[in-house]
Amino acid sequence: AQKVTQAQTEISVVEKEDVTLDCVYETRDTTYYLFWYKQPPSGELVFLIRRNSFDEQNEISGRYSWNFQKSTSSFNFTITASQVVDSAVYFCALSEANNNNDMRFGAGTRLTVKP
Amino acid sequence: ETGVTQTPRHLVMGMTNKKSLKCEQHLGHNAMYWYKQSAKKPLELMFVYNFKEQTENNSVPSRFSPECPNSSHLFLHLHTLQPEDSALYLCASSRGGGSSYNEQFFGPGTRLTVL
């Protein structure tokens, strides 16, 4: 079965610092999808990005960037010039093409950005 | 209007009570999910419905009973709960009958406390 590990339980940075959230996954499928979600204090998880296993191209969206490396089974998330509004719990998730509906989440990383 | 709504947002109940959680999605999706989020644990998938049919039951105790009367509404009926059932219960929905590719959209959750 698939597994997602987010080794960093909590991270605290000062505003404007860059921060990288780590995600390591395990799967036996060759086709799978990786996701990042943000959970602000309000509770609902907000979808940030999806990557499929055949697309290792890194992606940048504003201050957010994602580094997908199949060789190390990692899908890391970097926030550049962090802001207080980035404070949230961030979840990495994996779903396998042969295992519909079963999205496995990591334990999450709580990011606190201090002013 | 918020895509996925959940009511109530907070619920306190005794172990002998019967209560129901409600979820409604306004996104035209065909799949709906219940997750349990406990402190310091990954999100746990509980139930999945595709086109109103239950397709996943992740070994959830029978004291949790889901109901999906149509593709826009999802309920979780609770009875004879235990204190360890206290958690944040999140509802989500997605397109395409629950394909692994589709991102899920989450509601804000119901914070349940069982006394």
JSON list of C-alpha atoms in Angstrom, two decimals:
[
{"chain": "A", "resi": 1, "resn": "ALA", "atom": "CA", "xyz": [0.00, 0.00, 0.00]},
{"chain": "A", "resi": 2, "resn": "GLN", "atom": "CA", "xyz": [1.11, 3.54, -0.60]},
{"chain": "A", "resi": 3, "resn": "LYS", "atom": "CA", "xyz": [2.67, 5.59, 2.15]},
{"chain": "A", "resi": 4, "resn": "VAL", "atom": "CA", "xyz": [3.57, 9.24, 2.61]},
{"chain": "A", "resi": 5, "resn": "THR", "atom": "CA", "xyz": [6.08, 10.50, 5.16]},
{"chain": "A", "resi": 6, "resn": "GLN", "atom": "CA", "xyz": [6.44, 14.09, 6.25]},
{"chain": "A", "resi": 7, "resn": "ALA", "atom": "CA", "xyz": [9.29, 13.94, 8.71]},
{"chain": "A", "resi": 8, "resn": "GLN", "atom": "CA", "xyz": [9.02, 17.55, 9.82]},
{"chain": "A", "resi": 9, "resn": "THR", "atom": "CA", "xyz": [6.27, 17.83, 12.39]},
{"chain": "A", "resi": 10, "resn": "GLU", "atom": "CA", "xyz": [6.65, 21.55, 13.01]},
{"chain": "A", "resi": 11, "resn": "ILE", "atom": "CA", "xyz": [8.70, 24.30, 11.44]},
{"chain": "A", "resi": 12, "resn": "SER", "atom": "CA", "xyz": [9.00, 27.87, 12.62]},
{"chain": "A", "resi": 13, "resn": "VAL", "atom": "CA", "xyz": [10.51, 30.64, 10.52]},
{"chain": "A", "resi": 14, "resn": "VAL", "atom": "CA", "xyz": [10.63, 34.38, 10.55]},
{"chain": "A", "resi": 15, "resn": "GLU", "atom": "CA", "xyz": [8.81, 36.29, 7.84]},
{"chain": "A", "resi": 16, "resn": "LYS", "atom": "CA", "xyz": [10.70, 36.60, 4.53]},
{"chain": "A", "resi": 17, "resn": "GLU", "atom": "CA", "xyz": [12.72, 33.46, 5.15]},
{"chain": "A", "resi": 18, "resn": "ASP", "atom": "CA", "xyz": [12.54, 30.64, 2.62]},
{"chain": "A", "resi": 19, "resn": "VAL", "atom": "CA", "xyz": [11.30, 27.29, 3.90]},
{"chain": "A", "resi": 20, "resn": "THR", "atom": "CA", "xyz": [11.16, 23.81, 2.42]},
{"chain": "A", "resi": 21, "resn": "LEU", "atom": "CA", "xyz": [8.66, 21.19, 3.48]},
{"chain": "A", "resi": 22, "resn": "ASP", "atom": "CA", "xyz": [9.77, 17.63, 2.82]},
{"chain": "A", "resi": 23, "resn": "CYS", "atom": "CA", "xyz": [7.64, 14.79, 1.51]},
{"chain": "A", "resi": 24, "resn": "VAL", "atom": "CA", "xyz": [8.79, 11.24, 0.82]},
{"chain": "A", "resi": 25, "resn": "TYR", "atom": "CA", "xyz": [6.46, 8.63, -0.61]},
{"chain": "A", "resi": 26, "resn": "GLU", "atom": "CA", "xyz": [6.31, 4.91, -1.22]},
{"chain": "A", "resi": 27, "resn": "THR", "atom": "CA", "xyz": [4.33, 3.17, -3.91]},
{"chain": "A", "resi": 28, "resn": "ARG", "atom": "CA", "xyz": [4.56, 0.10, -6.12]},
{"chain": "A", "resi": 29, "resn": "ASP", "atom": "CA", "xyz": [2.49, 1.63, -8.90]},
{"chain": "A", "resi": 30, "resn": "THR", "atom": "CA", "xyz": [4.15, 3.20, -11.90]},
{"chain": "A", "resi": 31, "resn": "THR", "atom": "CA", "xyz": [1.27, 5.63, -12.34]},
{"chain": "A", "resi": 32, "resn": "TYR", "atom": "CA", "xyz": [0.41, 7.76, -9.36]},
{"chain": "A", "resi": 33, "resn": "TYR", "atom": "CA", "xyz": [-0.41, 11.30, -8.39]},
{"chain": "A", "resi": 34, "resn": "LEU", "atom": "CA", "xyz": [1.09, 13.51, -5.74]},
{"chain": "A", "resi": 35, "resn": "PHE", "atom": "CA", "xyz": [-0.67, 16.40, -4.09]},
{"chain": "A", "resi": 36, "resn": "TRP", "atom": "CA", "xyz": [-0.02, 19.19, -1.64]},
{"chain": "A", "resi": 37, "resn": "TYR", "atom": "CA", "xyz": [-2.79, 20.69, 0.48]},
{"chain": "A", "resi": 38, "resn": "LYS", "atom": "CA", "xyz": [-2.79, 23.59, 2.91]},
{"chain": "A", "resi": 39, "resn": "GLN", "atom": "CA", "xyz": [-4.93, 23.52, 6.06]},
{"chain": "A", "resi": 40, "resn": "PRO", "atom": "CA", "xyz": [-5.28, 26.99, 7.59]},
{"chain": "A", "resi": 41, "resn": "PRO", "atom": "CA", "xyz": [-6.72, 27.44, 11.09]},
{"chain": "A", "resi": 42, "resn": "SER", "atom": "CA", "xyz": [-10.22, 27.56, 9.62]},
{"chain": "A", "resi": 43, "resn": "GLY", "atom": "CA", "xyz": [-9.99, 23.82, 9.03]},
{"chain": "A", "resi": 44, "resn": "GLU", "atom": "CA", "xyz": [-10.66, 23.10, 5.38]},
{"chain": "A", "resi": 45, "resn": "LEU", "atom": "CA", "xyz": [-7.86, 21.66, 3.33]},
{"chain": "A", "resi": 46, "resn": "VAL", "atom": "CA", "xyz": [-7.05, 23.74, 0.27]},
{"chain": "A", "resi": 47, "resn": "PHE", "atom": "CA", "xyz": [-5.65, 22.06, -2.82]},
{"chain": "A", "resi": 48, "resn": "LEU", "atom": "CA", "xyz": [-2.33, 23.54, -3.95]},
{"chain": "A", "resi": 49, "resn": "ILE", "atom": "CA", "xyz": [-0.89, 21.29, -6.63]},
{"chain": "A", "resi": 50, "resn": "ARG", "atom": "CA", "xyz": [-1.05, 17.90, -8.31]},
{"chain": "A", "resi": 51, "resn": "ARG", "atom": "CA", "xyz": [1.81, 16.12, -10.06]},
{"chain": "A", "resi": 52, "resn": "ASN", "atom": "CA", "xyz": [1.55, 12.86, -11.98]},
{"chain": "A", "resi": 53, "resn": "SER", "atom": "CA", "xyz": [4.32, 10.30, -11.91]},
{"chain": "A", "resi": 54, "resn": "PHE", "atom": "CA", "xyz": [5.29, 10.88, -15.53]},
{"chain": "A", "resi": 55, "resn": "ASP", "atom": "CA", "xyz": [5.88, 14.56, -15.14]},
{"chain": "A", "resi": 56, "resn": "GLU", "atom": "CA", "xyz": [9.01, 15.36, -13.17]},
{"chain": "A", "resi": 57, "resn": "GLN", "atom": "CA", "xyz": [9.11, 18.94, -14.29]},
{"chain": "A", "resi": 58, "resn": "ASN", "atom": "CA", "xyz": [9.36, 21.26, -11.34]},
{"chain": "A", "resi": 59, "resn": "GLU", "atom": "CA", "xyz": [6.70, 23.87, -10.93]},
{"chain": "A", "resi": 60, "resn": "ILE", "atom": "CA", "xyz": [6.65, 27.41, -9.68]},
{"chain": "A", "resi": 61, "resn": "SER", "atom": "CA", "xyz": [3.57, 29.37, -8.76]},
{"chain": "A", "resi": 62, "resn": "GLY", "atom": "CA", "xyz": [4.34, 32.76, -7.31]},
{"chain": "A", "resi": 63, "resn": "ARG", "atom": "CA", "xyz": [6.22, 32.20, -4.07]},
{"chain": "A", "resi": 64, "resn": "TYR", "atom": "CA", "xyz": [5.51, 28.48, -4.15]},
{"chain": "A", "resi": 65, "resn": "SER", "atom": "CA", "xyz": [7.65, 25.90, -5.90]},
{"chain": "A", "resi": 66, "resn": "TRP", "atom": "CA", "xyz": [7.67, 22.12, -5.97]},
{"chain": "A", "resi": 67, "resn": "ASN", "atom": "CA", "xyz": [10.56, 19.76, -6.60]},
{"chain": "A", "resi": 68, "resn": "PHE", "atom": "CA", "xyz": [9.53, 16.28, -7.73]},
{"chain": "A", "resi": 69, "resn": "GLN", "atom": "CA", "xyz": [12.33, 13.70, -7.84]},
{"chain": "A", "resi": 70, "resn": "LYS", "atom": "CA", "xyz": [11.41, 10.12, -8.60]},
{"chain": "A", "resi": 71, "resn": "SER", "atom": "CA", "xyz": [14.95, 8.95, -7.94]},
{"chain": "A", "resi": 72, "resn": "THR", "atom": "CA", "xyz": [14.54, 9.82, -4.27]},
{"chain": "A", "resi": 73, "resn": "SER", "atom": "CA", "xyz": [10.73, 9.42, -4.13]},
{"chain": "A", "resi": 74, "resn": "SER", "atom": "CA", "xyz": [10.39, 12.95, -2.93]},
{"chain": "A", "resi": 75, "resn": "PHE", "atom": "CA", "xyz": [8.02, 15.80, -3.65]},
{"chain": "A", "resi": 76, "resn": "ASN", "atom": "CA", "xyz": [9.25, 18.77, -1.68]},
{"chain": "A", "resi": 77, "resn": "PHE", "atom": "CA", "xyz": [7.53, 22.12, -1.35]},
{"chain": "A", "resi": 78, "resn": "THR", "atom": "CA", "xyz": [9.35, 25.43, -0.99]},
{"chain": "A", "resi": 79, "resn": "ILE", "atom": "CA", "xyz": [7.87, 28.73, 0.05]},
{"chain": "A", "resi": 80, "resn": "THR", "atom": "CA", "xyz": [10.03, 31.69, -0.85]},
{"chain": "A", "resi": 81, "resn": "ALA", "atom": "CA", "xyz": [9.91, 34.88, 1.19]},
{"chain": "A", "resi": 82, "resn": "SER", "atom": "CA", "xyz": [7.43, 33.40, 3.64]},
{"chain": "A", "resi": 83, "resn": "GLN", "atom": "CA", "xyz": [4.58, 35.50, 5.01]},
{"chain": "A", "resi": 84, "resn": "VAL", "atom": "CA", "xyz": [2.52, 35.25, 8.17]},
{"chain": "A", "resi": 85, "resn": "VAL", "atom": "CA", "xyz": [-0.47, 34.15, 6.07]},
{"chain": "A", "resi": 86, "resn": "ASP", "atom": "CA", "xyz": [1.49, 31.05, 5.08]},
{"chain": "A", "resi": 87, "resn": "SER", "atom": "CA", "xyz": [1.11, 29.74, 8.62]},
{"chain": "A", "resi": 88, "resn": "ALA", "atom": "CA", "xyz": [-0.87, 26.53, 8.33]},
{"chain": "A", "resi": 89, "resn": "VAL", "atom": "CA", "xyz": [-0.54, 22.77, 8.34]},
{"chain": "A", "resi": 90, "resn": "TYR", "atom": "CA", "xyz": [0.64, 21.44, 5.00]},
{"chain": "A", "resi": 91, "resn": "PHE", "atom": "CA", "xyz": [-0.18, 17.93, 3.83]},
{"chain": "A", "resi": 92, "resn": "CYS", "atom": "CA", "xyz": [1.43, 15.89, 1.13]},
{"chain": "A", "resi": 93, "resn": "ALA", "atom": "CA", "xyz": [-0.74, 13.14, -0.36]},
{"chain": "A", "resi": 94, "resn": "LEU", "atom": "CA", "xyz": [-0.46, 10.27, -2.83]},
{"chain": "A", "resi": 95, "resn": "SER", "atom": "CA", "xyz": [-3.04, 8.38, -4.83]},
{"chain": "A", "resi": 96, "resn": "GLU", "atom": "CA", "xyz": [-2.35, 5.42, -7.08]},
{"chain": "A", "resi": 97, "resn": "ALA", "atom": "CA", "xyz": [-3.98, 5.01, -10.45]},
{"chain": "A", "resi": 98, "resn": "ASN", "atom": "CA", "xyz": [-4.88, 1.42, -9.61]},
{"chain": "A", "resi": 99, "resn": "ASN", "atom": "CA", "xyz": [-6.37, 2.32, -6.28]},
{"chain": "A", "resi": 100, "resn": "ASN", "atom": "CA", "xyz": [-9.18, 4.74, -6.95]},
{"chain": "A", "resi": 101, "resn": "ASN", "atom": "CA", "xyz": [-10.48, 6.91, -4.15]},
{"chain": "A", "resi": 102, "resn": "ASP", "atom": "CA", "xyz": [-7.73, 5.97, -1.72]},
{"chain": "A", "resi": 103, "resn": "MET", "atom": "CA", "xyz": [-5.71, 9.13, -1.26]},
{"chain": "A", "resi": 104, "resn": "ARG", "atom": "CA", "xyz": [-3.11, 8.67, 1.46]},
{"chain": "A", "resi": 105, "resn": "PHE", "atom": "CA", "xyz": [-2.01, 11.70, 3.38]},
{"chain": "A", "resi": 106, "resn": "GLY", "atom": "CA", "xyz": [1.15, 12.35, 5.30]},
{"chain": "A", "resi": 107, "resn": "ALA", "atom": "CA", "xyz": [0.92, 13.40, 8.93]},
{"chain": "A", "resi": 108, "resn": "GLY", "atom": "CA", "xyz": [1.34, 17.05, 7.96]},
{"chain": "A", "resi": 109, "resn": "THR", "atom": "CA", "xyz": [3.87, 19.75, 8.76]},
{"chain": "A", "resi": 110, "resn": "ARG", "atom": "CA", "xyz": [2.77, 22.68, 10.88]},
{"chain": "A", "resi": 111, "resn": "LEU", "atom": "CA", "xyz": [4.42, 25.83, 9.58]},
{"chain": "A", "resi": 112, "resn": "THR", "atom": "CA", "xyz": [4.50, 28.93, 11.74]},
{"chain": "A", "resi": 113, "resn": "VAL", "atom": "CA", "xyz": [5.72, 32.15, 10.18]},
{"chain": "A", "resi": 114, "resn": "LYS", "atom": "CA", "xyz": [6.50, 34.82, 12.73]},
{"chain": "A", "resi": 115, "resn": "PRO", "atom": "CA", "xyz": [6.44, 38.52, 11.91]},
{"chain": "B", "resi": 1, "resn": "GLU", "atom": "CA", "xyz": [-20.73, 30.38, -2.03]},
{"chain": "B", "resi": 2, "resn": "THR", "atom": "CA", "xyz": [-18.35, 27.96, -0.33]},
{"chain": "B", "resi": 3, "resn": "GLY", "atom": "CA", "xyz": [-17.88, 24.80, -2.42]},
{"chain": "B", "resi": 4, "resn": "VAL", "atom": "CA", "xyz": [-18.26, 22.27, 0.39]},
{"chain": "B", "resi": 5, "resn": "THR", "atom": "CA", "xyz": [-20.18, 23.07, 3.54]},
{"chain": "B", "resi": 6, "resn": "GLN", "atom": "CA", "xyz": [-20.45, 21.09, 6.74]},
{"chain": "B", "resi": 7, "resn": "THR", "atom": "CA", "xyz": [-22.81, 21.40, 9.67]},
{"chain": "B", "resi": 8, "resn": "PRO", "atom": "CA", "xyz": [-22.55, 21.63, 12.54]},
{"chain": "B", "resi": 9, "resn": "ARG", "atom": "CA", "xyz": [-19.07, 23.09, 12.88]},
{"chain": "B", "resi": 10, "resn": "HIS", "atom": "CA", "xyz": [-18.83, 21.95, 16.49]},
{"chain": "B", "resi": 11, "resn": "LEU", "atom": "CA", "xyz": [-20.60, 19.12, 18.27]},
{"chain": "B", "resi": 12, "resn": "VAL", "atom": "CA", "xyz": [-20.39, 17.83, 21.81]},
{"chain": "B", "resi": 13, "resn": "MET", "atom": "CA", "xyz": [-22.19, 14.61, 22.54]},
{"chain": "B", "resi": 14, "resn": "GLY", "atom": "CA", "xyz": [-22.42, 11.96, 25.20]},
{"chain": "B", "resi": 15, "resn": "MET", "atom": "CA", "xyz": [-21.62, 8.35, 24.50]},
{"chain": "B", "resi": 16, "resn": "THR", "atom": "CA", "xyz": [-25.30, 7.39, 24.41]},
{"chain": "B", "resi": 17, "resn": "ASN", "atom": "CA", "xyz": [-26.43, 10.15, 22.07]},
{"chain": "B", "resi": 18, "resn": "LYS", "atom": "CA", "xyz": [-27.33, 9.88, 18.41]},
{"chain": "B", "resi": 19, "resn": "LYS", "atom": "CA", "xyz": [-26.34, 12.71, 16.14]},
{"chain": "B", "resi": 20, "resn": "SER", "atom": "CA", "xyz": [-25.69, 13.33, 12.46]},
{"chain": "B", "resi": 21, "resn": "LEU", "atom": "CA", "xyz": [-23.11, 15.31, 10.55]},
{"chain": "B", "resi": 22, "resn": "LYS", "atom": "CA", "xyz": [-24.12, 16.88, 7.29]},
{"chain": "B", "resi": 23, "resn": "CYS", "atom": "CA", "xyz": [-22.07, 17.73, 4.23]},
{"chain": "B", "resi": 24, "resn": "GLU", "atom": "CA", "xyz": [-23.20, 19.50, 1.08]},
{"chain": "B", "resi": 25, "resn": "GLN", "atom": "CA", "xyz": [-21.19, 20.22, -2.04]},
{"chain": "B", "resi": 26, "resn": "HIS", "atom": "CA", "xyz": [-22.11, 22.86, -4.61]},
{"chain": "B", "resi": 27, "resn": "LEU", "atom": "CA", "xyz": [-19.47, 21.89, -7.17]},
{"chain": "B", "resi": 28, "resn": "GLY", "atom": "CA", "xyz": [-21.34, 19.37, -9.29]},
{"chain": "B", "resi": 29, "resn": "HIS", "atom": "CA", "xyz": [-19.02, 16.57, -8.21]},
{"chain": "B", "resi": 30, "resn": "ASN", "atom": "CA", "xyz": [-19.85, 12.89, -8.29]},
{"chain": "B", "resi": 31, "resn": "ALA", "atom": "CA", "xyz": [-17.72, 11.56, -5.47]},
{"chain": "B", "resi": 32, "resn": "MET", "atom": "CA", "xyz": [-17.89, 12.41, -1.77]},
{"chain": "B", "resi": 33, "resn": "TYR", "atom": "CA", "xyz": [-15.70, 11.36, 1.12]},
{"chain": "B", "resi": 34, "resn": "TRP", "atom": "CA", "xyz": [-15.60, 11.30, 4.90]},
{"chain": "B", "resi": 35, "resn": "TYR", "atom": "CA", "xyz": [-12.24, 11.63, 6.65]},
{"chain": "B", "resi": 36, "resn": "LYS", "atom": "CA", "xyz": [-11.30, 11.58, 10.31]},
{"chain": "B", "resi": 37, "resn": "GLN", "atom": "CA", "xyz": [-8.50, 13.86, 11.48]},
{"chain": "B", "resi": 38, "resn": "SER", "atom": "CA", "xyz": [-7.18, 13.12, 14.95]},
{"chain": "B", "resi": 39, "resn": "ALA", "atom": "CA", "xyz": [-4.40, 14.97, 16.68]},
{"chain": "B", "resi": 40, "resn": "LYS", "atom": "CA", "xyz": [-0.96, 13.94, 15.47]},
{"chain": "B", "resi": 41, "resn": "LYS", "atom": "CA", "xyz": [-2.32, 11.36, 13.03]},
{"chain": "B", "resi": 42, "resn": "PRO", "atom": "CA", "xyz": [-2.62, 11.42, 9.26]},
{"chain": "B", "resi": 43, "resn": "LEU", "atom": "CA", "xyz": [-6.05, 11.96, 7.78]},
{"chain": "B", "resi": 44, "resn": "GLU", "atom": "CA", "xyz": [-7.92, 8.68, 7.79]},
{"chain": "B", "resi": 45, "resn": "LEU", "atom": "CA", "xyz": [-10.28, 7.93, 4.94]},
{"chain": "B", "resi": 46, "resn": "MET", "atom": "CA", "xyz": [-13.52, 6.53, 6.32]},
{"chain": "B", "resi": 47, "resn": "PHE", "atom": "CA", "xyz": [-16.04, 6.28, 3.49]},
{"chain": "B", "resi": 48, "resn": "VAL", "atom": "CA", "xyz": [-16.28, 7.01, -0.21]},
{"chain": "B", "resi": 49, "resn": "TYR", "atom": "CA", "xyz": [-19.36, 7.41, -2.35]},
{"chain": "B", "resi": 50, "resn": "ASN", "atom": "CA", "xyz": [-19.31, 7.49, -6.15]},
{"chain": "B", "resi": 51, "resn": "PHE", "atom": "CA", "xyz": [-22.54, 8.47, -7.84]},
{"chain": "B", "resi": 52, "resn": "LYS", "atom": "CA", "xyz": [-24.37, 7.84, -4.54]},
{"chain": "B", "resi": 53, "resn": "GLU", "atom": "CA", "xyz": [-22.98, 4.32, -4.22]},
{"chain": "B", "resi": 54, "resn": "GLN", "atom": "CA", "xyz": [-20.64, 3.46, -1.39]},
{"chain": "B", "resi": 55, "resn": "THR", "atom": "CA", "xyz": [-17.39, 2.20, -2.85]},
{"chain": "B", "resi": 56, "resn": "GLU", "atom": "CA", "xyz": [-15.12, 2.28, 0.16]},
{"chain": "B", "resi": 57, "resn": "ASN", "atom": "CA", "xyz": [-15.48, 1.48, 3.82]},
{"chain": "B", "resi": 58, "resn": "ASN", "atom": "CA", "xyz": [-12.12, 1.60, 5.47]},
{"chain": "B", "resi": 59, "resn": "SER", "atom": "CA", "xyz": [-12.84, -0.79, 8.33]},
{"chain": "B", "resi": 60, "resn": "VAL", "atom": "CA", "xyz": [-14.85, 1.84, 10.11]},
{"chain": "B", "resi": 61, "resn": "PRO", "atom": "CA", "xyz": [-16.76, 0.73, 13.24]},
{"chain": "B", "resi": 62, "resn": "SER", "atom": "CA", "xyz": [-20.49, 0.32, 12.78]},
{"chain": "B", "resi": 63, "resn": "ARG", "atom": "CA", "xyz": [-21.19, 3.14, 15.22]},
{"chain": "B", "resi": 64, "resn": "PHE", "atom": "CA", "xyz": [-20.46, 5.37, 12.21]},
{"chain": "B", "resi": 65, "resn": "SER", "atom": "CA", "xyz": [-23.10, 5.05, 9.52]},
{"chain": "B", "resi": 66, "resn": "PRO", "atom": "CA", "xyz": [-22.89, 7.05, 6.27]},
{"chain": "B", "resi": 67, "resn": "GLU", "atom": "CA", "xyz": [-25.75, 8.04, 4.04]},
{"chain": "B", "resi": 68, "resn": "CYS", "atom": "CA", "xyz": [-25.65, 9.59, 0.59]},
{"chain": "B", "resi": 69, "resn": "PRO", "atom": "CA", "xyz": [-29.16, 10.44, -0.63]},
{"chain": "B", "resi": 70, "resn": "ASN", "atom": "CA", "xyz": [-27.88, 12.24, -3.74]},
{"chain": "B", "resi": 71, "resn": "SER", "atom": "CA", "xyz": [-24.56, 13.28, -5.20]},
{"chain": "B", "resi": 72, "resn": "SER", "atom": "CA", "xyz": [-24.68, 16.66, -3.44]},
{"chain": "B", "resi": 73, "resn": "HIS", "atom": "CA", "xyz": [-25.35, 15.52, 0.11]},
{"chain": "B", "resi": 74, "resn": "LEU", "atom": "CA", "xyz": [-23.53, 13.24, 2.49]},
{"chain": "B", "resi": 75, "resn": "PHE", "atom": "CA", "xyz": [-24.38, 12.41, 6.07]},
{"chain": "B", "resi": 76, "resn": "LEU", "atom": "CA", "xyz": [-22.53, 10.66, 8.84]},
{"chain": "B", "resi": 77, "resn": "HIS", "atom": "CA", "xyz": [-24.82, 9.22, 11.49]},
{"chain": "B", "resi": 78, "resn": "LEU", "atom": "CA", "xyz": [-23.25, 8.74, 14.89]},
{"chain": "B", "resi": 79, "resn": "HIS", "atom": "CA", "xyz": [-24.42, 6.54, 17.73]},
{"chain": "B", "resi": 80, "resn": "THR", "atom": "CA", "xyz": [-22.88, 5.10, 20.85]},
{"chain": "B", "resi": 81, "resn": "LEU", "atom": "CA", "xyz": [-19.57, 6.79, 20.23]},
{"chain": "B", "resi": 82, "resn": "GLN", "atom": "CA", "xyz": [-16.45, 6.49, 22.36]},
{"chain": "B", "resi": 83, "resn": "PRO", "atom": "CA", "xyz": [-14.25, 9.30, 23.68]},
{"chain": "B", "resi": 84, "resn": "GLU", "atom": "CA", "xyz": [-11.51, 8.23, 21.26]},
{"chain": "B", "resi": 85, "resn": "ASP", "atom": "CA", "xyz": [-13.87, 9.15, 18.41]},
{"chain": "B", "resi": 86, "resn": "SER", "atom": "CA", "xyz": [-13.35, 12.80, 19.28]},
{"chain": "B", "resi": 87, "resn": "ALA", "atom": "CA", "xyz": [-11.74, 14.36, 16.21]},
{"chain": "B", "resi": 88, "resn": "LEU", "atom": "CA", "xyz": [-12.24, 16.71, 13.29]},
{"chain": "B", "resi": 89, "resn": "TYR", "atom": "CA", "xyz": [-14.45, 15.07, 10.68]},
{"chain": "B", "resi": 90, "resn": "LEU", "atom": "CA", "xyz": [-13.83, 16.36, 7.20]},
{"chain": "B", "resi": 91, "resn": "CYS", "atom": "CA", "xyz": [-16.00, 15.96, 4.16]},
{"chain": "B", "resi": 92, "resn": "ALA", "atom": "CA", "xyz": [-14.60, 16.23, 0.65]},
{"chain": "B", "resi": 93, "resn": "SER", "atom": "CA", "xyz": [-15.81, 15.91, -2.91]},
{"chain": "B", "resi": 94, "resn": "SER", "atom": "CA", "xyz": [-14.20, 15.38, -6.30]},
{"chain": "B", "resi": 95, "resn": "ARG", "atom": "CA", "xyz": [-15.06, 15.08, -9.99]},
{"chain": "B", "resi": 96, "resn": "GLY", "atom": "CA", "xyz": [-15.17, 12.10, -12.23]},
{"chain": "B", "resi": 97, "resn": "GLY", "atom": "CA", "xyz": [-16.48, 9.43, -9.95]},
{"chain": "B", "resi": 98, "resn": "GLY", "atom": "CA", "xyz": [-13.50, 9.46, -7.66]},
{"chain": "B", "resi": 99, "resn": "SER", "atom": "CA", "xyz": [-10.62, 8.91, -10.04]},
{"chain": "B", "resi": 100, "resn": "SER", "atom": "CA", "xyz": [-7.19, 8.94, -8.44]},
{"chain": "B", "resi": 101, "resn": "TYR", "atom": "CA", "xyz": [-6.27, 11.90, -10.66]},
{"chain": "B", "resi": 102, "resn": "ASN", "atom": "CA", "xyz": [-8.82, 14.32, -9.29]},
{"chain": "B", "resi": 103, "resn": "GLU", "atom": "CA", "xyz": [-8.06, 16.65, -6.46]},
{"chain": "B", "resi": 104, "resn": "GLN", "atom": "CA", "xyz": [-10.48, 16.70, -3.59]},
{"chain": "B", "resi": 105, "resn": "PHE", "atom": "CA", "xyz": [-12.23, 19.78, -2.28]},
{"chain": "B", "resi": 106, "resn": "PHE", "atom": "CA", "xyz": [-12.73, 19.87, 1.45]},
{"chain": "B", "resi": 107, "resn": "GLY", "atom": "CA", "xyz": [-15.24, 21.36, 3.80]},
{"chain": "B", "resi": 108, "resn": "PRO", "atom": "CA", "xyz": [-14.23, 23.13, 7.02]},
{"chain": "B", "resi": 109, "resn": "GLY", "atom": "CA", "xyz": [-14.95, 20.09, 9.14]},
{"chain": "B", "resi": 110, "resn": "THR", "atom": "CA", "xyz": [-17.01, 19.29, 12.22]},
{"chain": "B", "resi": 111, "resn": "ARG", "atom": "CA", "xyz": [-15.10, 19.32, 15.48]},
{"chain": "B", "resi": 112, "resn": "LEU", "atom": "CA", "xyz": [-16.61, 16.44, 17.46]},
{"chain": "B", "resi": 113, "resn": "THR", "atom": "CA", "xyz": [-16.11, 15.93, 21.17]},
{"chain": "B", "resi": 114, "resn": "VAL", "atom": "CA", "xyz": [-17.44, 12.79, 22.81]},
{"chain": "B", "resi": 115, "resn": "LEU", "atom": "CA", "xyz": [-17.79, 13.00, 26.56]}
]
